[in-house]
mmCIF file with all atom_site columns, C-alpha atoms and ligand atoms in Angstrom:
data_model
loop_
_atom_site.group_PDB
_atom_site.id
_atom_site.type_symbol
_atom_site.label_atom_id
_atom_site.label_alt_id
_atom_site.label_comp_id
_atom_site.label_asym_id
_atom_site.label_entity_id
_atom_site.label_seq_id
_atom_site.pdbx_PDB_ins_code
_atom_site.Cartn_x
_atom_site.Cartn_y
_atom_site.Cartn_z
_atom_site.occupancy
_atom_site.B_iso_or_equiv
_atom_site.pdbx_formal_charge
_atom_site.auth_seq_id
_atom_site.auth_comp_id
_atom_site.auth_asym_id
_atom_site.auth_atom_id
_atom_site.pdbx_PDB_model_num
ATOM   1   C  CA  . MET A 1 1   ? 16.223  -8.514  -7.446  1.00 38.00 ? 1   MET A CA  1
ATOM   2   C  CA  . ALA A 1 2   ? 14.295  -10.766 -9.822  1.00 38.00 ? 2   ALA A CA  1
ATOM   3   C  CA  . ALA A 1 3   ? 11.172  -8.636  -9.498  1.00 39.00 ? 3   ALA A CA  1
ATOM   4   C  CA  . ASN A 1 4   ? 13.228  -5.587  -10.305 1.00 38.00 ? 4   ASN A CA  1
ATOM   5   C  CA  . ALA A 1 5   ? 15.139  -7.057  -13.234 1.00 40.00 ? 5   ALA A CA  1
ATOM   6   C  CA  . ARG A 1 6   ? 11.879  -7.948  -14.969 1.00 40.00 ? 6   ARG A CA  1
ATOM   7   C  CA  . ASN A 1 7   ? 11.105  -4.307  -15.569 1.00 38.00 ? 7   ASN A CA  1
ATOM   8   C  CA  . MET A 1 8   ? 12.700  -2.220  -18.275 1.00 45.00 ? 8   MET A CA  1
ATOM   9   C  CA  . THR A 1 9   ? 12.814  0.924   -16.179 1.00 66.00 ? 9   THR A CA  1
ATOM   10  C  CA  . PRO A 1 10  ? 14.377  0.728   -12.724 1.00 80.00 ? 10  PRO A CA  1
ATOM   11  C  CA  . ARG A 1 11  ? 12.076  1.171   -9.735  1.00 88.00 ? 11  ARG A CA  1
ATOM   12  C  CA  . ARG A 1 12  ? 12.570  4.443   -7.901  1.00 93.00 ? 12  ARG A CA  1
ATOM   13  C  CA  . VAL A 1 13  ? 12.802  4.406   -4.135  1.00 97.00 ? 13  VAL A CA  1
ATOM   14  C  CA  . LEU A 1 14  ? 12.722  7.520   -1.960  1.00 98.00 ? 14  LEU A CA  1
ATOM   15  C  CA  . ILE A 1 15  ? 14.721  7.164   1.269   1.00 98.00 ? 15  ILE A CA  1
ATOM   16  C  CA  . VAL A 1 16  ? 13.497  9.439   4.063   1.00 98.00 ? 16  VAL A CA  1
ATOM   17  C  CA  . GLU A 1 17  ? 16.094  9.285   6.832   1.00 97.00 ? 17  GLU A CA  1
ATOM   18  C  CA  . ASP A 1 18  ? 17.855  12.114  8.671   1.00 96.00 ? 18  ASP A CA  1
ATOM   19  C  CA  . GLU A 1 19  ? 20.936  10.107  9.651   1.00 95.00 ? 19  GLU A CA  1
ATOM   20  C  CA  . ALA A 1 20  ? 23.232  10.491  6.646   1.00 96.00 ? 20  ALA A CA  1
ATOM   21  C  CA  . PRO A 1 21  ? 25.384  7.355   7.226   1.00 95.00 ? 21  PRO A CA  1
ATOM   22  C  CA  . ILE A 1 22  ? 22.269  5.144   7.389   1.00 94.00 ? 22  ILE A CA  1
ATOM   23  C  CA  . ARG A 1 23  ? 20.733  6.880   4.381   1.00 96.00 ? 23  ARG A CA  1
ATOM   24  C  CA  . ARG A 1 24  ? 23.907  6.357   2.362   1.00 96.00 ? 24  ARG A CA  1
ATOM   25  C  CA  . MET A 1 25  ? 24.143  2.714   3.426   1.00 95.00 ? 25  MET A CA  1
ATOM   26  C  CA  . ILE A 1 26  ? 20.569  2.131   2.265   1.00 97.00 ? 26  ILE A CA  1
ATOM   27  C  CA  . ALA A 1 27  ? 21.150  4.032   -0.998  1.00 97.00 ? 27  ALA A CA  1
ATOM   28  C  CA  . PHE A 1 28  ? 24.310  2.029   -1.675  1.00 96.00 ? 28  PHE A CA  1
ATOM   29  C  CA  . ASN A 1 29  ? 22.487  -1.281  -1.228  1.00 95.00 ? 29  ASN A CA  1
ATOM   30  C  CA  . LEU A 1 30  ? 19.513  -0.253  -3.334  1.00 95.00 ? 30  LEU A CA  1
ATOM   31  C  CA  . VAL A 1 31  ? 21.598  1.079   -6.223  1.00 95.00 ? 31  VAL A CA  1
ATOM   32  C  CA  . ARG A 1 32  ? 23.584  -2.143  -6.185  1.00 92.00 ? 32  ARG A CA  1
ATOM   33  C  CA  . ALA A 1 33  ? 20.293  -4.080  -6.398  1.00 89.00 ? 33  ALA A CA  1
ATOM   34  C  CA  . GLY A 1 34  ? 19.269  -2.092  -9.482  1.00 89.00 ? 34  GLY A CA  1
ATOM   35  C  CA  . PHE A 1 35  ? 17.020  0.560   -7.947  1.00 92.00 ? 35  PHE A CA  1
ATOM   36  C  CA  . GLU A 1 36  ? 17.129  4.267   -8.613  1.00 94.00 ? 36  GLU A CA  1
ATOM   37  C  CA  . VAL A 1 37  ? 17.201  6.215   -5.372  1.00 97.00 ? 37  VAL A CA  1
ATOM   38  C  CA  . GLU A 1 38  ? 16.268  9.638   -4.130  1.00 96.00 ? 38  GLU A CA  1
ATOM   39  C  CA  . GLU A 1 39  ? 17.121  10.900  -0.675  1.00 97.00 ? 39  GLU A CA  1
ATOM   40  C  CA  . ALA A 1 40  ? 15.343  13.178  1.772   1.00 98.00 ? 40  ALA A CA  1
ATOM   41  C  CA  . ALA A 1 41  ? 16.518  14.128  5.259   1.00 97.00 ? 41  ALA A CA  1
ATOM   42  C  CA  . ASP A 1 42  ? 13.143  15.224  6.626   1.00 97.00 ? 42  ASP A CA  1
ATOM   43  C  CA  . CYS A 1 43  ? 9.398   15.127  5.949   1.00 96.00 ? 43  CYS A CA  1
ATOM   44  C  CA  . ALA A 1 44  ? 9.300   18.488  4.167   1.00 96.00 ? 44  ALA A CA  1
ATOM   45  C  CA  . ALA A 1 45  ? 12.008  17.408  1.708   1.00 97.00 ? 45  ALA A CA  1
ATOM   46  C  CA  . ALA A 1 46  ? 10.213  14.075  1.224   1.00 97.00 ? 46  ALA A CA  1
ATOM   47  C  CA  . ARG A 1 47  ? 6.905   15.751  0.403   1.00 94.00 ? 47  ARG A CA  1
ATOM   48  C  CA  . SER A 1 48  ? 8.488   18.106  -2.106  1.00 93.00 ? 48  SER A CA  1
ATOM   49  C  CA  . CYS A 1 49  ? 10.352  15.179  -3.681  1.00 92.00 ? 49  CYS A CA  1
ATOM   50  C  CA  . ILE A 1 50  ? 7.108   13.203  -4.041  1.00 92.00 ? 50  ILE A CA  1
ATOM   51  C  CA  . ALA A 1 51  ? 5.254   16.217  -5.407  1.00 88.00 ? 51  ALA A CA  1
ATOM   52  C  CA  . ASP A 1 52  ? 7.932   16.612  -8.107  1.00 87.00 ? 52  ASP A CA  1
ATOM   53  C  CA  . ARG A 1 53  ? 7.836   13.011  -9.190  1.00 86.00 ? 53  ARG A CA  1
ATOM   54  C  CA  . CYS A 1 54  ? 6.118   10.174  -7.386  1.00 87.00 ? 54  CYS A CA  1
ATOM   55  C  CA  . PRO A 1 55  ? 8.521   7.297   -6.610  1.00 93.00 ? 55  PRO A CA  1
ATOM   56  C  CA  . ASP A 1 56  ? 7.572   3.590   -6.768  1.00 91.00 ? 56  ASP A CA  1
ATOM   57  C  CA  . LEU A 1 57  ? 8.151   3.124   -3.045  1.00 95.00 ? 57  LEU A CA  1
ATOM   58  C  CA  . VAL A 1 58  ? 9.121   5.184   0.016   1.00 96.00 ? 58  VAL A CA  1
ATOM   59  C  CA  . LEU A 1 59  ? 11.265  4.092   2.945   1.00 96.00 ? 59  LEU A CA  1
ATOM   60  C  CA  . VAL A 1 60  ? 10.299  6.245   5.921   1.00 95.00 ? 60  VAL A CA  1
ATOM   61  C  CA  . ASP A 1 61  ? 12.284  6.396   9.131   1.00 93.00 ? 61  ASP A CA  1
ATOM   62  C  CA  . TRP A 1 62  ? 10.143  6.560   12.264  1.00 89.00 ? 62  TRP A CA  1
ATOM   63  C  CA  . MET A 1 63  ? 12.251  9.310   13.894  1.00 89.00 ? 63  MET A CA  1
ATOM   64  C  CA  . LEU A 1 64  ? 12.620  12.400  11.719  1.00 93.00 ? 64  LEU A CA  1
ATOM   65  C  CA  . PRO A 1 65  ? 13.475  15.964  12.765  1.00 94.00 ? 65  PRO A CA  1
ATOM   66  C  CA  . ASP A 1 66  ? 10.350  17.836  11.603  1.00 94.00 ? 66  ASP A CA  1
ATOM   67  C  CA  . ALA A 1 67  ? 7.586   15.241  12.093  1.00 90.00 ? 67  ALA A CA  1
ATOM   68  C  CA  . SER A 1 68  ? 7.370   11.522  12.761  1.00 88.00 ? 68  SER A CA  1
ATOM   69  C  CA  . GLY A 1 69  ? 7.479   8.992   9.946   1.00 90.00 ? 69  GLY A CA  1
ATOM   70  C  CA  . LEU A 1 70  ? 4.005   7.955   10.998  1.00 87.00 ? 70  LEU A CA  1
ATOM   71  C  CA  . GLU A 1 71  ? 2.686   11.472  10.439  1.00 90.00 ? 71  GLU A CA  1
ATOM   72  C  CA  . LEU A 1 72  ? 4.349   11.588  7.037   1.00 93.00 ? 72  LEU A CA  1
ATOM   73  C  CA  . THR A 1 73  ? 2.741   8.247   6.155   1.00 91.00 ? 73  THR A CA  1
ATOM   74  C  CA  . ARG A 1 74  ? -0.693  9.540   7.165   1.00 89.00 ? 74  ARG A CA  1
ATOM   75  C  CA  . THR A 1 75  ? -0.207  12.709  5.130   1.00 91.00 ? 75  THR A CA  1
ATOM   76  C  CA  . LEU A 1 76  ? 0.757   10.694  2.065   1.00 92.00 ? 76  LEU A CA  1
ATOM   77  C  CA  . ARG A 1 77  ? -2.224  8.377   2.480   1.00 88.00 ? 77  ARG A CA  1
ATOM   78  C  CA  . ARG A 1 78  ? -4.609  11.349  2.605   1.00 88.00 ? 78  ARG A CA  1
ATOM   79  C  CA  . ASP A 1 79  ? -3.284  12.765  -0.651  1.00 87.00 ? 79  ASP A CA  1
ATOM   80  C  CA  . GLU A 1 80  ? -4.915  11.424  -3.804  1.00 83.00 ? 80  GLU A CA  1
ATOM   81  C  CA  . ARG A 1 81  ? -1.583  11.342  -5.671  1.00 83.00 ? 81  ARG A CA  1
ATOM   82  C  CA  . SER A 1 82  ? 0.262   9.300   -3.053  1.00 89.00 ? 82  SER A CA  1
ATOM   83  C  CA  . ARG A 1 83  ? -2.639  7.290   -1.687  1.00 86.00 ? 83  ARG A CA  1
ATOM   84  C  CA  . GLU A 1 84  ? -1.465  4.017   -3.199  1.00 86.00 ? 84  GLU A CA  1
ATOM   85  C  CA  . LEU A 1 85  ? 2.255   4.703   -2.852  1.00 91.00 ? 85  LEU A CA  1
ATOM   86  C  CA  . PRO A 1 86  ? 3.930   1.686   -1.160  1.00 91.00 ? 86  PRO A CA  1
ATOM   87  C  CA  . ILE A 1 87  ? 5.515   2.725   2.143   1.00 92.00 ? 87  ILE A CA  1
ATOM   88  C  CA  . ILE A 1 88  ? 7.918   0.799   4.357   1.00 91.00 ? 88  ILE A CA  1
ATOM   89  C  CA  . MET A 1 89  ? 8.570   2.184   7.831   1.00 89.00 ? 89  MET A CA  1
ATOM   90  C  CA  . LEU A 1 90  ? 12.015  1.916   9.398   1.00 90.00 ? 90  LEU A CA  1
ATOM   91  C  CA  . THR A 1 91  ? 12.029  1.676   13.180  1.00 85.00 ? 91  THR A CA  1
ATOM   92  C  CA  . ALA A 1 92  ? 14.875  1.616   15.670  1.00 81.00 ? 92  ALA A CA  1
ATOM   93  C  CA  . ARG A 1 93  ? 13.417  -0.336  18.529  1.00 71.00 ? 93  ARG A CA  1
ATOM   94  C  CA  . ALA A 1 94  ? 11.019  -3.188  19.188  1.00 67.00 ? 94  ALA A CA  1
ATOM   95  C  CA  . GLU A 1 95  ? 8.641   -0.859  21.035  1.00 64.00 ? 95  GLU A CA  1
ATOM   96  C  CA  . GLU A 1 96  ? 8.411   1.405   18.001  1.00 64.00 ? 96  GLU A CA  1
ATOM   97  C  CA  . ARG A 1 97  ? 7.801   -1.662  15.880  1.00 63.00 ? 97  ARG A CA  1
ATOM   98  C  CA  . ASP A 1 98  ? 4.909   -2.568  18.167  1.00 62.00 ? 98  ASP A CA  1
ATOM   99  C  CA  . ARG A 1 99  ? 3.469   0.911   17.919  1.00 62.00 ? 99  ARG A CA  1
ATOM   100 C  CA  . VAL A 1 100 ? 3.778   0.854   14.156  1.00 59.00 ? 100 VAL A CA  1
ATOM   101 C  CA  . SER A 1 101 ? 2.101   -2.525  13.886  1.00 57.00 ? 101 SER A CA  1
ATOM   102 C  CA  . GLY A 1 102 ? -0.602  -1.409  16.298  1.00 45.00 ? 102 GLY A CA  1
ATOM   103 C  CA  . LEU A 1 103 ? -1.258  1.961   14.743  1.00 55.00 ? 103 LEU A CA  1
ATOM   104 C  CA  . GLU A 1 104 ? -0.393  0.941   11.208  1.00 59.00 ? 104 GLU A CA  1
ATOM   105 C  CA  . GLY A 1 105 ? -0.868  4.459   9.877   1.00 68.00 ? 105 GLY A CA  1
ATOM   106 C  CA  . GLY A 1 106 ? -1.150  3.024   6.412   1.00 77.00 ? 106 GLY A CA  1
ATOM   107 C  CA  . ALA A 1 107 ? 2.403   1.670   6.021   1.00 84.00 ? 107 ALA A CA  1
ATOM   108 C  CA  . ASP A 1 108 ? 2.655   -1.499  3.945   1.00 83.00 ? 108 ASP A CA  1
ATOM   109 C  CA  . ASP A 1 109 ? 5.464   -3.011  6.014   1.00 83.00 ? 109 ASP A CA  1
ATOM   110 C  CA  . TYR A 1 110 ? 8.017   -2.087  8.646   1.00 82.00 ? 110 TYR A CA  1
ATOM   111 C  CA  . ILE A 1 111 ? 11.628  -3.099  9.231   1.00 85.00 ? 111 ILE A CA  1
ATOM   112 C  CA  . THR A 1 112 ? 13.430  -2.905  12.549  1.00 84.00 ? 112 THR A CA  1
ATOM   113 C  CA  . LYS A 1 113 ? 16.984  -1.552  12.652  1.00 86.00 ? 113 LYS A CA  1
ATOM   114 C  CA  . PRO A 1 114 ? 19.585  -2.866  12.334  1.00 87.00 ? 114 PRO A CA  1
ATOM   115 C  CA  . PHE A 1 115 ? 18.807  -4.675  9.074   1.00 89.00 ? 115 PHE A CA  1
ATOM   116 C  CA  . SER A 1 116 ? 21.003  -6.045  6.319   1.00 88.00 ? 116 SER A CA  1
ATOM   117 C  CA  . GLY A 1 117 ? 20.995  -4.706  2.776   1.00 89.00 ? 117 GLY A CA  1
ATOM   118 C  CA  . ARG A 1 118 ? 19.819  -8.086  1.579   1.00 85.00 ? 118 ARG A CA  1
ATOM   119 C  CA  . GLU A 1 119 ? 16.872  -8.138  3.980   1.00 85.00 ? 119 GLU A CA  1
ATOM   120 C  CA  . LEU A 1 120 ? 15.894  -4.611  2.982   1.00 90.00 ? 120 LEU A CA  1
ATOM   121 C  CA  . VAL A 1 121 ? 15.952  -5.418  -0.754  1.00 87.00 ? 121 VAL A CA  1
ATOM   122 C  CA  . ALA A 1 122 ? 13.935  -8.594  -0.161  1.00 82.00 ? 122 ALA A CA  1
ATOM   123 C  CA  . ARG A 1 123 ? 11.309  -6.695  1.818   1.00 83.00 ? 123 ARG A CA  1
ATOM   124 C  CA  . ILE A 1 124 ? 11.113  -3.920  -0.793  1.00 89.00 ? 124 ILE A CA  1
ATOM   125 C  CA  . ASN A 1 125 ? 10.613  -6.458  -3.575  1.00 81.00 ? 125 ASN A CA  1
ATOM   126 C  CA  . ALA A 1 126 ? 7.961   -8.261  -1.531  1.00 77.00 ? 126 ALA A CA  1
ATOM   127 C  CA  . VAL A 1 127 ? 6.024   -5.038  -0.950  1.00 85.00 ? 127 VAL A CA  1
ATOM   128 C  CA  . LEU A 1 128 ? 6.330   -4.039  -4.624  1.00 84.00 ? 128 LEU A CA  1
ATOM   129 C  CA  . ARG A 1 129 ? 5.008   -7.449  -5.655  1.00 74.00 ? 129 ARG A CA  1
ATOM   130 C  CA  . ARG A 1 130 ? 2.201   -7.341  -3.108  1.00 77.00 ? 130 ARG A CA  1
ATOM   131 C  CA  . THR A 1 131 ? 1.112   -3.800  -3.888  1.00 75.00 ? 131 THR A CA  1
ATOM   132 C  CA  . GLY A 1 132 ? 1.563   -4.225  -7.612  1.00 65.00 ? 132 GLY A CA  1
ATOM   133 C  CA  . GLY A 1 133 ? 4.548   -1.828  -7.476  1.00 47.00 ? 133 GLY A CA  1
ATOM   134 C  CA  . THR A 1 134 ? 4.167   -0.260  -10.851 1.00 51.00 ? 134 THR A CA  1
ATOM   135 C  CA  . GLY A 1 135 ? 0.504   -1.191  -10.554 1.00 54.00 ? 135 GLY A CA  1
ATOM   136 C  CA  . GLU A 1 136 ? 0.565   -2.810  -13.962 1.00 67.00 ? 136 GLU A CA  1
ATOM   137 C  CA  . GLU A 1 137 ? -0.263  -6.408  -13.185 1.00 74.00 ? 137 GLU A CA  1
ATOM   138 C  CA  . VAL A 1 138 ? -3.764  -7.625  -13.989 1.00 82.00 ? 138 VAL A CA  1
ATOM   139 C  CA  . LEU A 1 139 ? -5.465  -8.848  -10.811 1.00 84.00 ? 139 LEU A CA  1
ATOM   140 C  CA  . GLU A 1 140 ? -7.814  -11.807 -10.988 1.00 83.00 ? 140 GLU A CA  1
ATOM   141 C  CA  . ILE A 1 141 ? -10.136 -13.938 -8.966  1.00 85.00 ? 141 ILE A CA  1
ATOM   142 C  CA  . GLY A 1 142 ? -12.312 -16.507 -10.697 1.00 82.00 ? 142 GLY A CA  1
ATOM   143 C  CA  . ASP A 1 143 ? -13.664 -14.815 -13.831 1.00 84.00 ? 143 ASP A CA  1
ATOM   144 C  CA  . LEU A 1 144 ? -13.237 -11.339 -12.341 1.00 88.00 ? 144 LEU A CA  1
ATOM   145 C  CA  . ARG A 1 145 ? -10.344 -9.322  -13.776 1.00 90.00 ? 145 ARG A CA  1
ATOM   146 C  CA  . LEU A 1 146 ? -9.076  -5.871  -12.856 1.00 91.00 ? 146 LEU A CA  1
ATOM   147 C  CA  . ASP A 1 147 ? -6.662  -4.175  -15.252 1.00 88.00 ? 147 ASP A CA  1
ATOM   148 C  CA  . PRO A 1 148 ? -4.967  -1.286  -13.363 1.00 84.00 ? 148 PRO A CA  1
ATOM   149 C  CA  . VAL A 1 149 ? -3.411  0.166   -16.537 1.00 79.00 ? 149 VAL A CA  1
ATOM   150 C  CA  . GLY A 1 150 ? -6.687  0.483   -18.439 1.00 82.00 ? 150 GLY A CA  1
ATOM   151 C  CA  . HIS A 1 151 ? -8.531  1.066   -15.161 1.00 85.00 ? 151 HIS A CA  1
ATOM   152 C  CA  . ARG A 1 152 ? -11.052 -1.564  -16.273 1.00 90.00 ? 152 ARG A CA  1
ATOM   153 C  CA  . ILE A 1 153 ? -12.854 -4.429  -14.640 1.00 92.00 ? 153 ILE A CA  1
ATOM   154 C  CA  . HIS A 1 154 ? -14.339 -7.407  -16.430 1.00 91.00 ? 154 HIS A CA  1
ATOM   155 C  CA  . ALA A 1 155 ? -16.510 -10.129 -14.972 1.00 89.00 ? 155 ALA A CA  1
ATOM   156 C  CA  . GLY A 1 156 ? -17.777 -13.048 -16.985 1.00 81.00 ? 156 GLY A CA  1
ATOM   157 C  CA  . GLY A 1 157 ? -16.665 -11.265 -20.169 1.00 81.00 ? 157 GLY A CA  1
ATOM   158 C  CA  . SER A 1 158 ? -18.646 -8.063  -19.469 1.00 89.00 ? 158 SER A CA  1
ATOM   159 C  CA  . GLU A 1 159 ? -17.242 -4.747  -18.346 1.00 91.00 ? 159 GLU A CA  1
ATOM   160 C  CA  . VAL A 1 160 ? -18.153 -3.674  -14.814 1.00 92.00 ? 160 VAL A CA  1
ATOM   161 C  CA  . THR A 1 161 ? -18.403 0.008   -13.908 1.00 91.00 ? 161 THR A CA  1
ATOM   162 C  CA  . LEU A 1 162 ? -17.472 0.966   -10.360 1.00 90.00 ? 162 LEU A CA  1
ATOM   163 C  CA  . GLY A 1 163 ? -17.229 4.231   -8.451  1.00 88.00 ? 163 GLY A CA  1
ATOM   164 C  CA  . PRO A 1 164 ? -13.699 5.335   -7.479  1.00 86.00 ? 164 PRO A CA  1
ATOM   165 C  CA  . THR A 1 165 ? -13.986 4.091   -3.890  1.00 87.00 ? 165 THR A CA  1
ATOM   166 C  CA  . GLU A 1 166 ? -15.427 0.716   -4.888  1.00 92.00 ? 166 GLU A CA  1
ATOM   167 C  CA  . TYR A 1 167 ? -12.635 0.435   -7.473  1.00 92.00 ? 167 TYR A CA  1
ATOM   168 C  CA  . ARG A 1 168 ? -9.930  1.052   -4.834  1.00 90.00 ? 168 ARG A CA  1
ATOM   169 C  CA  . LEU A 1 169 ? -11.654 -1.300  -2.419  1.00 93.00 ? 169 LEU A CA  1
ATOM   170 C  CA  . LEU A 1 170 ? -11.842 -4.084  -4.992  1.00 93.00 ? 170 LEU A CA  1
ATOM   171 C  CA  . LYS A 1 171 ? -8.244  -3.492  -6.073  1.00 90.00 ? 171 LYS A CA  1
ATOM   172 C  CA  . PHE A 1 172 ? -7.012  -3.672  -2.481  1.00 90.00 ? 172 PHE A CA  1
ATOM   173 C  CA  . LEU A 1 173 ? -8.975  -6.861  -1.800  1.00 90.00 ? 173 LEU A CA  1
ATOM   174 C  CA  . LEU A 1 174 ? -7.707  -8.420  -5.048  1.00 88.00 ? 174 LEU A CA  1
ATOM   175 C  CA  . GLU A 1 175 ? -4.136  -7.625  -4.000  1.00 84.00 ? 175 GLU A CA  1
ATOM   176 C  CA  . ASN A 1 176 ? -4.759  -9.296  -0.653  1.00 81.00 ? 176 ASN A CA  1
ATOM   177 C  CA  . GLN A 1 177 ? -7.011  -12.230 -1.488  1.00 79.00 ? 177 GLN A CA  1
ATOM   178 C  CA  . GLU A 1 178 ? -8.045  -14.672 1.239   1.00 79.00 ? 178 GLU A CA  1
ATOM   179 C  CA  . ARG A 1 179 ? -7.049  -12.244 3.987   1.00 80.00 ? 179 ARG A CA  1
ATOM   180 C  CA  . VAL A 1 180 ? -9.609  -10.905 6.445   1.00 87.00 ? 180 VAL A CA  1
ATOM   181 C  CA  . PHE A 1 181 ? -9.570  -7.155  7.053   1.00 91.00 ? 181 PHE A CA  1
ATOM   182 C  CA  . THR A 1 182 ? -11.357 -5.304  9.798   1.00 91.00 ? 182 THR A CA  1
ATOM   183 C  CA  . ARG A 1 183 ? -13.244 -2.146  8.896   1.00 90.00 ? 183 ARG A CA  1
ATOM   184 C  CA  . GLY A 1 184 ? -10.481 -0.152  10.589  1.00 86.00 ? 184 GLY A CA  1
ATOM   185 C  CA  . GLN A 1 185 ? -7.797  -1.790  8.469   1.00 86.00 ? 185 GLN A CA  1
ATOM   186 C  CA  . LEU A 1 186 ? -9.793  -1.174  5.290   1.00 90.00 ? 186 LEU A CA  1
ATOM   187 C  CA  . LEU A 1 187 ? -10.145 2.464   6.329   1.00 85.00 ? 187 LEU A CA  1
ATOM   188 C  CA  . ASP A 1 188 ? -6.370  2.770   6.697   1.00 81.00 ? 188 ASP A CA  1
ATOM   189 C  CA  . HIS A 1 189 ? -5.521  0.985   3.462   1.00 82.00 ? 189 HIS A CA  1
ATOM   190 C  CA  . VAL A 1 190 ? -8.293  2.083   1.126   1.00 85.00 ? 190 VAL A CA  1
ATOM   191 C  CA  . TRP A 1 191 ? -9.369  5.412   2.576   1.00 80.00 ? 191 TRP A CA  1
ATOM   192 C  CA  . GLY A 1 192 ? -5.894  6.351   3.796   1.00 72.00 ? 192 GLY A CA  1
ATOM   193 C  CA  . GLY A 1 193 ? -6.548  6.361   7.530   1.00 58.00 ? 193 GLY A CA  1
ATOM   194 C  CA  . ASN A 1 194 ? -8.853  9.346   7.238   1.00 53.00 ? 194 ASN A CA  1
ATOM   195 C  CA  . VAL A 1 195 ? -10.245 9.669   10.741  1.00 57.00 ? 195 VAL A CA  1
ATOM   196 C  CA  . TYR A 1 196 ? -13.315 11.548  9.521   1.00 73.00 ? 196 TYR A CA  1
ATOM   197 C  CA  . VAL A 1 197 ? -14.716 8.511   7.738   1.00 77.00 ? 197 VAL A CA  1
ATOM   198 C  CA  . GLU A 1 198 ? -16.955 6.375   9.906   1.00 81.00 ? 198 GLU A CA  1
ATOM   199 C  CA  . GLU A 1 199 ? -16.507 2.626   9.881   1.00 81.00 ? 199 GLU A CA  1
ATOM   200 C  CA  . ARG A 1 200 ? -20.070 2.009   8.720   1.00 85.00 ? 200 ARG A CA  1
ATOM   201 C  CA  . THR A 1 201 ? -19.134 3.879   5.527   1.00 85.00 ? 201 THR A CA  1
ATOM   202 C  CA  . ILE A 1 202 ? -17.157 0.756   4.635   1.00 89.00 ? 202 ILE A CA  1
ATOM   203 C  CA  . ASP A 1 203 ? -20.346 -1.308  4.737   1.00 92.00 ? 203 ASP A CA  1
ATOM   204 C  CA  . VAL A 1 204 ? -22.019 1.077   2.301   1.00 91.00 ? 204 VAL A CA  1
ATOM   205 C  CA  . HIS A 1 205 ? -19.182 0.740   -0.207  1.00 92.00 ? 205 HIS A CA  1
ATOM   206 C  CA  . VAL A 1 206 ? -18.962 -3.029  0.217   1.00 93.00 ? 206 VAL A CA  1
ATOM   207 C  CA  . ARG A 1 207 ? -22.699 -3.217  -0.489  1.00 93.00 ? 207 ARG A CA  1
ATOM   208 C  CA  . ARG A 1 208 ? -22.282 -1.096  -3.635  1.00 93.00 ? 208 ARG A CA  1
ATOM   209 C  CA  . LEU A 1 209 ? -19.384 -3.273  -4.750  1.00 93.00 ? 209 LEU A CA  1
ATOM   210 C  CA  . ARG A 1 210 ? -21.467 -6.426  -4.278  1.00 91.00 ? 210 ARG A CA  1
ATOM   211 C  CA  . GLN A 1 211 ? -24.406 -4.894  -6.149  1.00 90.00 ? 211 GLN A CA  1
ATOM   212 C  CA  . ALA A 1 212 ? -22.161 -3.980  -9.074  1.00 90.00 ? 212 ALA A CA  1
ATOM   213 C  CA  . LEU A 1 213 ? -20.797 -7.511  -9.226  1.00 88.00 ? 213 LEU A CA  1
ATOM   214 C  CA  . GLU A 1 214 ? -24.104 -9.259  -8.592  1.00 84.00 ? 214 GLU A CA  1
ATOM   215 C  CA  . PRO A 1 215 ? -25.199 -9.693  -12.244 1.00 82.00 ? 215 PRO A CA  1
ATOM   216 C  CA  . TYR A 1 216 ? -22.013 -11.658 -12.823 1.00 78.00 ? 216 TYR A CA  1
ATOM   217 C  CA  . ALA A 1 217 ? -22.523 -13.864 -9.779  1.00 65.00 ? 217 ALA A CA  1
ATOM   218 C  CA  . ALA A 1 218 ? -19.168 -12.603 -8.578  1.00 58.00 ? 218 ALA A CA  1
ATOM   219 C  CA  . ASP A 1 219 ? -20.751 -11.087 -5.469  1.00 56.00 ? 219 ASP A CA  1
ATOM   220 C  CA  . ARG A 1 220 ? -19.955 -14.289 -3.615  1.00 71.00 ? 220 ARG A CA  1
ATOM   221 C  CA  . PHE A 1 221 ? -16.269 -13.324 -3.715  1.00 81.00 ? 221 PHE A CA  1
ATOM   222 C  CA  . VAL A 1 222 ? -16.705 -10.449 -1.268  1.00 88.00 ? 222 VAL A CA  1
ATOM   223 C  CA  . GLN A 1 223 ? -17.406 -12.264 1.966   1.00 89.00 ? 223 GLN A CA  1
ATOM   224 C  CA  . THR A 1 224 ? -18.500 -10.980 5.345   1.00 90.00 ? 224 THR A CA  1
ATOM   225 C  CA  . VAL A 1 225 ? -16.561 -12.605 8.172   1.00 90.00 ? 225 VAL A CA  1
ATOM   226 C  CA  . ARG A 1 226 ? -18.816 -12.299 11.191  1.00 89.00 ? 226 ARG A CA  1
ATOM   227 C  CA  . GLY A 1 227 ? -17.273 -10.304 14.023  1.00 88.00 ? 227 GLY A CA  1
ATOM   228 C  CA  . ALA A 1 228 ? -14.105 -9.679  12.008  1.00 89.00 ? 228 ALA A CA  1
ATOM   229 C  CA  . GLY A 1 229 ? -14.641 -7.845  8.753   1.00 92.00 ? 229 GLY A CA  1
ATOM   230 C  CA  . TYR A 1 230 ? -14.391 -8.629  5.055   1.00 93.00 ? 230 TYR A CA  1
ATOM   231 C  CA  . ARG A 1 231 ? -12.471 -10.983 2.843   1.00 90.00 ? 231 ARG A CA  1
ATOM   232 C  CA  . LEU A 1 232 ? -12.149 -11.542 -0.891  1.00 88.00 ? 232 LEU A CA  1
ATOM   233 C  CA  . SER A 1 233 ? -12.089 -15.253 -1.489  1.00 84.00 ? 233 SER A CA  1
ATOM   234 C  CA  . ALA A 1 234 ? -12.462 -17.679 -4.359  1.00 77.00 ? 234 ALA A CA  1
ATOM   235 C  CA  . SER A 1 235 ? -13.899 -20.405 -2.130  1.00 71.00 ? 235 SER A CA  1
HETATM 236 CA CA1 . CA  B 2 .   ? 16.071  9.066   12.165  1.00 53.85 ? 301 CA  B CA1 1
#
């Protein structure tokens, strides 16, 4: 609730769930915690809702009547406008949870039913903090700064120009510093799980990112973890 109260405008959460009693229970808890809510009973309604006005976060149930929550997540990740939209998947059973965690599909987190209103609000706030939520917080590592509002990057006092993919890659790594990501995970998070992008494409963009940062000696931040993937680290 603290993360929410800090902002002047309430965060908007879209609840995609076909079971009305569960949807209402979630909406009730979120409104009480200071969120604005929108509700959708299937994927088609969710997509039209998002097209009208992009929310700050989407709760997606795994089982929906017209398509699975996973498919909806993938669709949203492929679309430029909803690529960075925080998504939390709701699952009914442990086996679904395992599939979600294994497949990822680009969701930022998942919650297994049944869950309490308090747990849900805590997880939403955690994801909004982690993903930047409104995307307005300046991200930093060492003397490297990324300002998402001005869409600007500074290193050692100079402005750095990056291509759109390198920008998203750097932003994602800054939001998840010190964590190692495989190429597959970076594909899901930064490219939106687009199956037509080859994993070696990641290496090309990482190389470009390092080259752009090289004059500022910040290239050391983007580290290759042998046999695992990449990590942004201050050490
Ligand atoms: Ca359902």
